[in-house]
XYZ file of C-alpha atoms in Angstrom:
553
model
C 92.642 195.670 55.208
C 92.927 198.659 57.522
C 93.518 202.168 56.197
C 95.474 205.031 57.688
C 94.347 208.577 57.068
C 91.031 207.735 55.380
C 90.044 211.374 55.606
C 91.966 214.028 53.727
C 95.093 214.764 55.736
C 96.418 218.248 56.429
C 99.945 219.149 55.393
C 101.210 218.747 58.955
C 100.162 216.567 61.859
C 99.225 217.785 65.255
C 102.769 217.619 66.497
C 104.231 219.430 63.518
C 105.179 216.188 61.774
C 105.296 216.136 58.020
C 103.224 213.705 55.973
C 106.428 211.754 55.336
C 107.147 211.403 59.059
C 103.614 210.286 59.785
C 103.711 207.635 57.082
C 107.070 206.342 58.233
C 105.801 206.165 61.813
C 102.785 204.250 60.616
C 105.004 201.892 58.646
C 107.130 201.171 61.682
C 104.130 200.484 63.867
C 102.555 198.248 61.281
C 104.836 195.286 61.903
C 103.684 192.141 60.223
C 101.438 194.021 57.788
C 101.010 192.416 54.391
C 100.051 193.568 50.935
C 96.357 192.688 50.568
C 96.705 191.842 46.898
C 99.734 189.547 47.145
C 99.933 188.576 50.802
C 103.619 189.532 50.767
C 105.144 190.636 54.084
C 106.391 194.200 54.428
C 110.085 194.677 53.647
C 110.465 196.815 56.790
C 109.908 193.632 58.780
C 112.551 191.718 56.840
C 115.591 190.238 58.490
C 118.996 189.771 56.898
C 118.264 187.408 54.014
C 120.818 185.145 52.386
C 120.834 187.395 49.317
C 121.603 190.427 51.483
C 124.277 188.609 53.479
C 125.964 187.186 50.374
C 126.226 190.609 48.702
C 127.580 192.112 51.903
C 130.210 189.408 52.326
C 131.423 189.738 48.729
C 131.805 193.501 49.033
C 133.556 193.136 52.389
C 136.492 191.455 50.693
C 137.631 195.067 50.170
C 137.886 196.056 53.870
C 139.405 192.607 54.495
C 142.236 193.665 52.194
C 142.574 196.896 54.166
C 142.922 194.846 57.347
C 145.532 192.660 55.702
C 147.663 195.574 54.538
C 147.444 197.622 57.722
C 149.387 195.021 59.719
C 151.449 193.298 57.021
C 154.773 194.795 58.184
C 154.221 193.957 61.860
C 155.530 190.387 62.138
C 158.217 190.358 59.380
C 159.765 193.667 60.430
C 163.011 192.076 61.623
C 163.703 190.012 58.486
C 162.747 192.893 56.182
C 165.087 195.448 57.746
C 168.158 193.398 58.571
C 170.112 190.503 57.058
C 173.603 189.586 55.937
C 174.360 192.005 53.119
C 176.639 189.440 51.507
C 173.999 186.686 51.546
C 172.924 185.132 48.266
C 170.031 186.744 46.483
C 166.640 185.028 46.206
C 165.109 184.887 42.726
C 167.458 187.729 41.762
C 165.954 189.819 44.581
C 167.774 190.965 47.741
C 167.031 188.944 50.865
C 166.140 192.084 52.815
C 165.873 195.858 52.527
C 168.177 197.314 55.215
C 166.690 200.419 56.854
C 166.716 202.190 60.219
C 163.718 202.814 62.490
C 163.008 206.191 60.903
C 162.825 204.723 57.395
C 160.681 201.821 58.592
C 158.326 204.324 60.222
C 158.067 206.073 56.848
C 157.186 202.760 55.174
C 154.593 202.083 57.843
C 153.031 205.544 57.821
C 153.070 205.940 54.020
C 150.166 203.492 53.999
C 148.166 206.150 55.834
C 149.134 208.838 53.311
C 147.785 206.652 50.513
C 144.700 205.977 52.619
C 144.072 209.695 52.943
C 144.189 210.083 49.163
C 141.917 207.086 48.620
C 139.365 208.161 51.189
C 139.035 211.639 49.710
C 138.518 210.134 46.253
C 136.083 207.472 47.475
C 133.001 209.679 47.550
C 133.507 210.681 43.930
C 134.171 207.068 42.960
C 131.020 205.843 44.697
C 128.879 208.427 42.921
C 130.582 208.054 39.551
C 130.654 204.258 39.272
C 128.219 203.168 41.951
C 129.127 201.316 45.134
C 129.823 197.979 43.441
C 131.585 199.528 40.440
C 133.812 201.666 42.650
C 134.957 198.683 44.717
C 135.563 196.721 41.522
C 137.874 199.360 40.027
C 139.466 199.930 43.417
C 141.034 196.476 43.230
C 143.569 197.911 40.775
C 145.383 199.448 43.745
C 145.214 196.120 45.593
C 146.919 194.455 42.616
C 149.661 197.027 41.988
C 150.559 197.630 45.649
C 151.379 194.011 46.600
C 153.321 193.547 43.345
C 155.528 196.544 44.138
C 156.210 195.297 47.660
C 156.764 191.655 46.737
C 159.338 192.579 44.089
C 160.876 195.519 45.954
C 164.620 195.970 45.432
C 164.911 199.049 47.649
C 163.143 200.616 50.650
C 161.722 203.257 48.309
C 159.954 200.589 46.274
C 158.474 199.109 49.458
C 157.278 202.579 50.456
C 155.669 203.055 47.027
C 153.844 199.736 47.344
C 152.550 200.723 50.774
C 151.319 204.035 49.367
C 149.408 202.381 46.503
C 147.892 199.755 48.809
C 146.894 202.609 51.099
C 144.966 204.301 48.290
C 142.899 201.160 47.753
C 142.399 200.707 51.487
C 141.278 204.297 51.971
C 138.575 203.956 49.341
C 137.525 200.492 50.555
C 136.722 201.529 54.121
C 134.608 204.447 52.895
C 132.566 202.629 50.265
C 132.026 199.233 51.916
C 130.294 200.548 55.091
C 128.195 202.855 52.923
C 127.106 199.905 50.795
C 126.280 197.768 53.833
C 124.113 200.485 55.368
C 122.251 200.957 52.093
C 121.371 197.292 51.625
C 120.650 196.494 55.286
C 117.179 196.278 56.858
C 116.622 199.292 59.126
C 116.223 197.182 62.252
C 119.456 195.278 61.646
C 121.588 197.956 60.021
C 124.122 197.889 62.849
C 124.500 194.125 62.730
C 125.101 193.998 58.977
C 127.381 197.032 59.033
C 129.666 195.347 61.518
C 130.602 192.981 58.692
C 132.909 195.830 57.681
C 134.827 195.817 60.957
C 134.711 192.020 61.175
C 136.289 191.849 57.710
C 139.004 194.270 58.774
C 139.953 192.223 61.826
C 139.818 188.997 59.812
C 142.257 190.651 57.413
C 144.515 191.546 60.324
C 144.356 187.974 61.629
C 145.169 186.673 58.148
C 148.233 188.865 57.775
C 149.480 187.979 61.264
C 149.074 184.274 60.483
C 150.744 184.511 57.074
C 153.476 186.669 58.601
C 154.166 184.052 61.279
C 154.347 181.231 58.736
C 156.539 183.239 56.346
C 158.734 184.815 59.033
C 161.972 183.381 57.719
C 164.583 184.538 55.251
C 163.194 185.948 52.003
C 159.648 184.684 52.564
C 158.537 188.075 53.841
C 157.957 188.753 50.142
C 155.258 186.087 50.152
C 153.671 187.796 53.150
C 153.496 191.272 51.568
C 152.488 189.838 48.183
C 149.658 187.684 49.541
C 147.256 190.612 49.167
C 147.348 190.055 45.402
C 145.447 186.778 45.869
C 142.763 188.548 47.901
C 142.312 191.144 45.148
C 141.968 188.441 42.507
C 139.419 186.632 44.693
C 137.194 189.692 44.917
C 137.526 190.508 41.224
C 136.351 187.003 40.360
C 133.340 187.118 42.706
C 132.137 190.717 42.917
C 129.884 190.398 39.842
C 127.592 188.199 41.958
C 126.881 191.083 44.369
C 124.022 193.491 43.637
C 124.350 197.253 43.322
C 122.999 199.357 46.166
C 119.267 199.928 45.515
C 119.394 203.302 47.254
C 122.159 204.449 44.929
C 120.126 203.312 41.915
C 117.065 205.141 43.252
C 119.084 208.319 43.645
C 120.212 207.955 40.023
C 116.566 207.670 38.909
C 116.904 203.990 38.040
C 113.738 203.346 40.012
C 112.530 200.069 38.505
C 115.959 198.473 38.880
C 116.195 199.706 42.465
C 112.827 198.171 43.360
C 113.728 194.839 41.785
C 117.014 194.640 43.679
C 115.318 195.622 46.929
C 112.777 192.837 46.428
C 115.664 190.407 45.951
C 117.454 191.634 49.071
C 114.308 191.498 51.230
C 112.810 188.390 49.597
C 109.416 190.082 49.370
C 107.530 192.068 46.743
C 106.049 194.500 49.265
C 108.739 197.223 49.351
C 106.654 200.397 48.962
C 106.975 201.515 52.582
C 110.745 201.161 52.586
C 111.050 202.997 49.287
C 108.916 205.834 50.657
C 111.581 206.472 53.278
C 114.076 207.223 50.513
C 112.005 210.022 49.085
C 111.764 213.622 50.167
C 108.464 214.976 51.468
C 107.430 215.999 47.955
C 107.152 212.359 46.814
C 106.421 210.404 49.997
C 102.798 209.587 49.196
C 102.637 205.878 49.796
C 103.158 203.245 52.451
C 102.880 199.690 51.231
C 102.915 198.216 54.729
C 100.050 200.239 56.140
C 97.673 200.199 53.234
C 98.111 203.741 51.999
C 99.751 202.858 48.710
C 97.538 203.248 45.717
C 94.685 204.934 47.643
C 93.065 208.350 47.306
C 92.035 209.851 50.664
C 88.366 210.697 51.101
C 87.407 214.243 50.397
C 89.355 214.547 47.150
C 87.231 215.558 44.211
C 86.326 212.932 41.699
C 86.748 209.783 43.779
C 85.693 207.796 46.751
C 87.528 205.774 49.348
C 88.498 203.029 46.890
C 89.676 205.319 44.091
C 93.326 205.152 43.181
C 95.758 208.024 43.409
C 98.584 208.457 40.910
C 101.222 205.749 41.228
C 104.633 206.306 42.774
C 106.201 206.273 39.316
C 103.847 209.052 38.201
C 104.693 211.116 41.281
C 108.409 210.538 40.652
C 107.941 211.662 37.073
C 106.326 214.918 38.205
C 109.164 215.694 40.639
C 111.323 217.602 38.108
C 108.397 219.939 37.367
C 107.980 220.607 41.065
C 111.709 221.242 41.363
C 111.641 223.784 38.558
C 108.779 225.643 40.257
C 110.565 225.680 43.599
C 113.790 226.813 41.981
C 112.223 229.779 40.172
C 112.987 232.129 43.034
C 116.756 232.707 43.173
C 118.145 234.900 45.965
C 121.047 237.136 45.082
C 123.285 235.887 47.856
C 125.067 232.646 46.952
C 125.264 231.453 50.552
C 121.515 232.034 50.913
C 120.926 229.858 47.853
C 123.113 227.210 49.428
C 121.030 227.261 52.593
C 117.559 227.597 51.029
C 117.967 225.161 48.154
C 120.511 222.739 49.567
C 118.163 219.845 48.817
C 118.889 220.395 45.120
C 122.661 220.899 45.324
C 125.008 217.962 44.652
C 126.919 217.263 47.868
C 130.693 216.940 47.458
C 133.722 216.948 49.731
C 134.144 220.623 48.835
C 130.736 221.882 49.977
C 129.382 219.446 52.578
C 130.648 221.567 55.477
C 128.907 224.637 53.991
C 125.490 222.999 54.069
C 123.835 223.682 57.407
C 122.104 220.306 57.760
C 125.395 218.431 57.363
C 127.764 220.640 59.322
C 127.283 219.109 62.774
C 127.352 215.451 61.670
C 130.391 216.285 59.537
C 132.253 217.593 62.580
C 131.168 214.632 64.702
C 132.337 211.983 62.240
C 135.674 213.782 61.879
C 136.184 213.650 65.639
C 134.929 210.059 65.874
C 137.457 208.801 63.353
C 140.368 211.001 64.417
C 139.717 210.218 68.074
C 139.599 206.502 67.313
C 143.197 206.613 66.124
C 144.290 208.763 69.080
C 143.072 205.977 71.376
C 146.366 204.196 70.623
C 144.892 201.078 69.054
C 147.245 201.026 66.088
C 150.270 200.934 68.351
C 149.120 197.379 69.098
C 148.822 196.354 65.442
C 151.868 198.244 64.202
C 154.295 197.635 67.029
C 153.023 194.747 69.193
C 155.701 192.418 67.828
C 158.412 194.906 68.766
C 156.954 195.192 72.278
C 156.646 191.430 72.706
C 160.116 190.700 71.318
C 161.575 192.664 74.220
C 160.184 189.986 76.534
C 159.985 186.808 74.439
C 161.704 185.050 71.562
C 160.780 185.963 68.007
C 158.786 182.752 67.551
C 156.865 183.175 70.818
C 156.091 186.820 70.094
C 154.750 185.843 66.653
C 152.374 183.344 68.267
C 151.237 185.883 70.860
C 150.652 188.424 68.085
C 148.449 185.959 66.178
C 146.480 185.350 69.393
C 145.861 189.103 69.545
C 144.350 188.826 66.066
C 142.124 185.921 67.144
C 140.865 187.895 70.141
C 140.226 190.856 67.850
C 137.957 188.740 65.635
C 136.035 187.218 68.552
C 135.476 190.559 70.278
C 134.327 192.211 67.048
C 131.887 189.357 66.394
C 130.437 189.832 69.880
C 129.824 193.500 69.064
C 127.917 192.521 65.928
C 125.576 190.397 68.036
C 124.659 193.160 70.483
C 124.889 196.479 68.618
C 121.239 196.384 67.505
C 120.089 195.161 70.895
C 121.780 197.611 73.253
C 122.397 200.507 70.881
C 125.390 202.482 69.666
C 125.938 204.769 72.662
C 126.273 202.082 75.370
C 128.658 200.094 73.176
C 130.751 203.142 72.309
C 131.122 204.587 75.812
C 131.770 201.303 77.603
C 134.435 200.534 74.990
C 136.107 203.926 75.381
C 136.173 203.667 79.169
C 137.745 200.226 79.002
C 140.263 201.501 76.438
C 141.380 204.313 78.737
C 141.980 201.864 81.583
C 143.734 199.282 79.382
C 146.114 201.764 77.752
C 146.980 203.119 81.203
C 147.842 199.599 82.358
C 150.008 199.053 79.263
C 151.994 202.200 79.993
C 152.442 201.203 83.636
C 153.445 197.660 82.690
C 156.064 198.800 80.203
C 157.333 201.602 82.436
C 157.795 199.395 85.501
C 159.025 196.377 83.474
C 156.035 194.324 84.577
C 156.033 192.018 81.579
C 152.944 190.039 82.543
C 150.913 193.218 83.028
C 152.149 194.647 79.712
C 151.210 191.516 77.767
C 147.812 191.238 79.478
C 147.194 194.915 78.693
C 147.739 194.343 74.976
C 144.935 191.799 75.025
C 142.718 194.030 77.173
C 143.151 196.901 74.720
C 142.004 194.740 71.809
C 139.102 193.256 73.785
C 138.002 196.784 74.775
C 138.356 198.346 71.339
C 136.970 195.660 69.025
C 133.268 195.552 70.053
C 132.720 199.314 70.327
C 135.252 202.014 69.518
C 136.387 199.997 66.507
C 133.149 199.487 64.522
C 130.789 202.136 65.932
C 132.505 205.192 64.341
C 132.267 203.495 60.923
C 128.610 202.668 61.555
C 127.685 206.159 62.748
C 129.498 207.651 59.782
C 127.005 205.928 57.480
C 123.977 206.743 59.658
C 124.521 210.481 60.156
C 124.158 211.351 56.455
C 121.340 210.749 54.004
C 122.090 209.154 50.636
C 122.976 212.505 49.009
C 125.781 213.245 51.458
C 126.856 209.703 52.338
C 129.786 209.560 49.924
C 131.197 212.981 50.781
C 130.651 212.487 54.512
C 132.323 209.094 54.429
C 135.291 210.492 52.530
C 135.901 213.181 55.126
C 135.414 210.749 58.017
C 138.012 208.321 56.730
C 140.346 211.169 55.780
C 140.344 212.096 59.468
C 140.955 208.458 60.353
C 143.924 208.244 58.003
C 145.336 211.513 59.276
C 145.196 210.133 62.801
C 146.729 206.864 61.632
C 149.609 208.710 59.963
C 150.291 210.894 62.994
C 150.328 207.927 65.385
C 152.435 205.727 63.091
C 154.989 208.462 62.378
C 155.196 209.928 65.889
C 154.890 206.945 68.224
C 158.448 205.572 68.103
C 160.139 209.025 68.169
C 157.906 210.149 71.062
C 158.532 206.928 72.949
C 162.275 207.463 72.635
C 161.904 210.990 74.074
C 159.325 210.638 76.869
C 159.316 206.892 77.337
C 156.110 205.167 78.342
C 154.468 208.503 79.153
C 153.525 208.482 75.478
C 150.562 206.298 76.447
C 149.228 209.114 78.653
C 148.543 211.087 75.452
C 146.256 208.305 74.244
C 144.406 208.146 77.576
C 143.770 211.903 77.731
C 142.587 211.964 74.095
C 140.134 209.121 74.750
C 138.689 210.801 77.845
C 138.249 214.178 76.110
C 136.613 212.621 73.043
C 134.325 210.545 75.238
C 133.079 213.647 77.031
C 132.262 215.360 73.712
C 130.551 212.282 72.257
C 128.435 211.811 75.386
C 126.923 215.275 74.947
C 126.603 215.378 71.172
C 125.990 211.914 69.682
C 122.370 210.705 69.557
C 121.252 207.098 69.699
C 120.553 205.840 66.165
C 119.390 202.288 66.806
C 116.264 201.367 64.842
C 115.911 204.755 63.116
C 116.011 205.381 59.391
C 118.972 207.280 57.970
C 116.603 210.023 56.795
C 115.133 210.367 60.286
C 118.599 210.606 61.837
C 119.696 213.200 59.276
C 116.657 215.352 60.129
C 117.769 215.541 63.758
C 120.885 217.404 62.655
C 119.054 219.708 60.223
């Protein structure tokens, strides 16, 4: 078995690399290496195992519910807002809830207000209860929201149900991508993380299908209440998913974290991967390259085959080292924040004050806010209204479902290529295609070119789904290390929900004022954001989260 660094190593390599960076580089280059004592393959070489995939799928029932709720008012809009006021009631409930466009816009956009609340709370939830525990408790909102909507007797009750469902959705799309990134193999993190976006679009397709089938009389209540079944499904199955091993490691539940990681990777040789989770003070081993359990030559009292203290011993000494480092306390509070930020809990209230997180924080805010300003949600919120101007209600429902099918297929294609071509190519090609497609939609609607308008709706979805849809969620989990992941994700999705609310509340009023020129706003926003992202966003394919975070430090 080969050894790396058989002589005593200096604190820094020739290029200024830390010991941790050198070991991680060695681990990456040691593909196929095995533990000499067990013959087990290195976990860094692991693919997506069935255990990993199963846990990811079970947790992604949460973003699937988000996808369901985001578009649940699209198809049944007409039968919800208008009916014969003197018609017989159904199960003692009114057949419809008469409201004007302004009130319906409030019902639509209130989902985003709830999402903003949920996303800001998600980081705290994920740290307080763990990733799995947080998504378990989060299903309470997915139970209460559909019940309020299904039994609504007034528009206000429908609005309240949308708000509560929004809270659950906001938390779901923060915690689920975080969980997926933390259980995924480094080399396939993008592929597994796209389960989040794939679940969202499957949820949208489900709600469009249910909405089409229930688009008659009082059965819109079945459509908005269907989310209750999805919540019950996840509650019954989520116990079979494992907790994030990185979260457990952060909480000093080291043995449990290692055992779960072995299950996820289907190998016992996880030392090298675990070493990437540790700061430089405790990164002393690399199970893939043969460094684990060895004492370098030149240390007193041992030869080449002597053992160094185990990882558990080093972890146990970490608090003592922390107390020594923390003995010097500058008078200035901001200086403490900068010098000792590695020992400060990261929350939504201080993440932007910590220098190493400030730039990625700003980037994820713009990624998520810009995503909504691309105009994508005008398709999912108002496509039925656009199509009904050209086709019958039944035909427009079918065309809307076909949009959902295309959305799923295009997202799945992105999952197949994101770890092959990288994040940047996928993001920028998607944004360029979005700008062109939205322009064509505006031209088609403005000039009454129905065929062009309909084709543009499909082009927008095909452009958005593989890149600008999933990549911001993926980058939001890759830009922050495990300490800041919850807070960073909360802020990112808060920006997303703010953009969602603005677009949902302003689109119809703006369209009535400036007509189809409203789509020019989306095009300009996409071009400006693309220019910023091109200069500022690094490629993250195949790099550890810790390595990416260091680039922003």
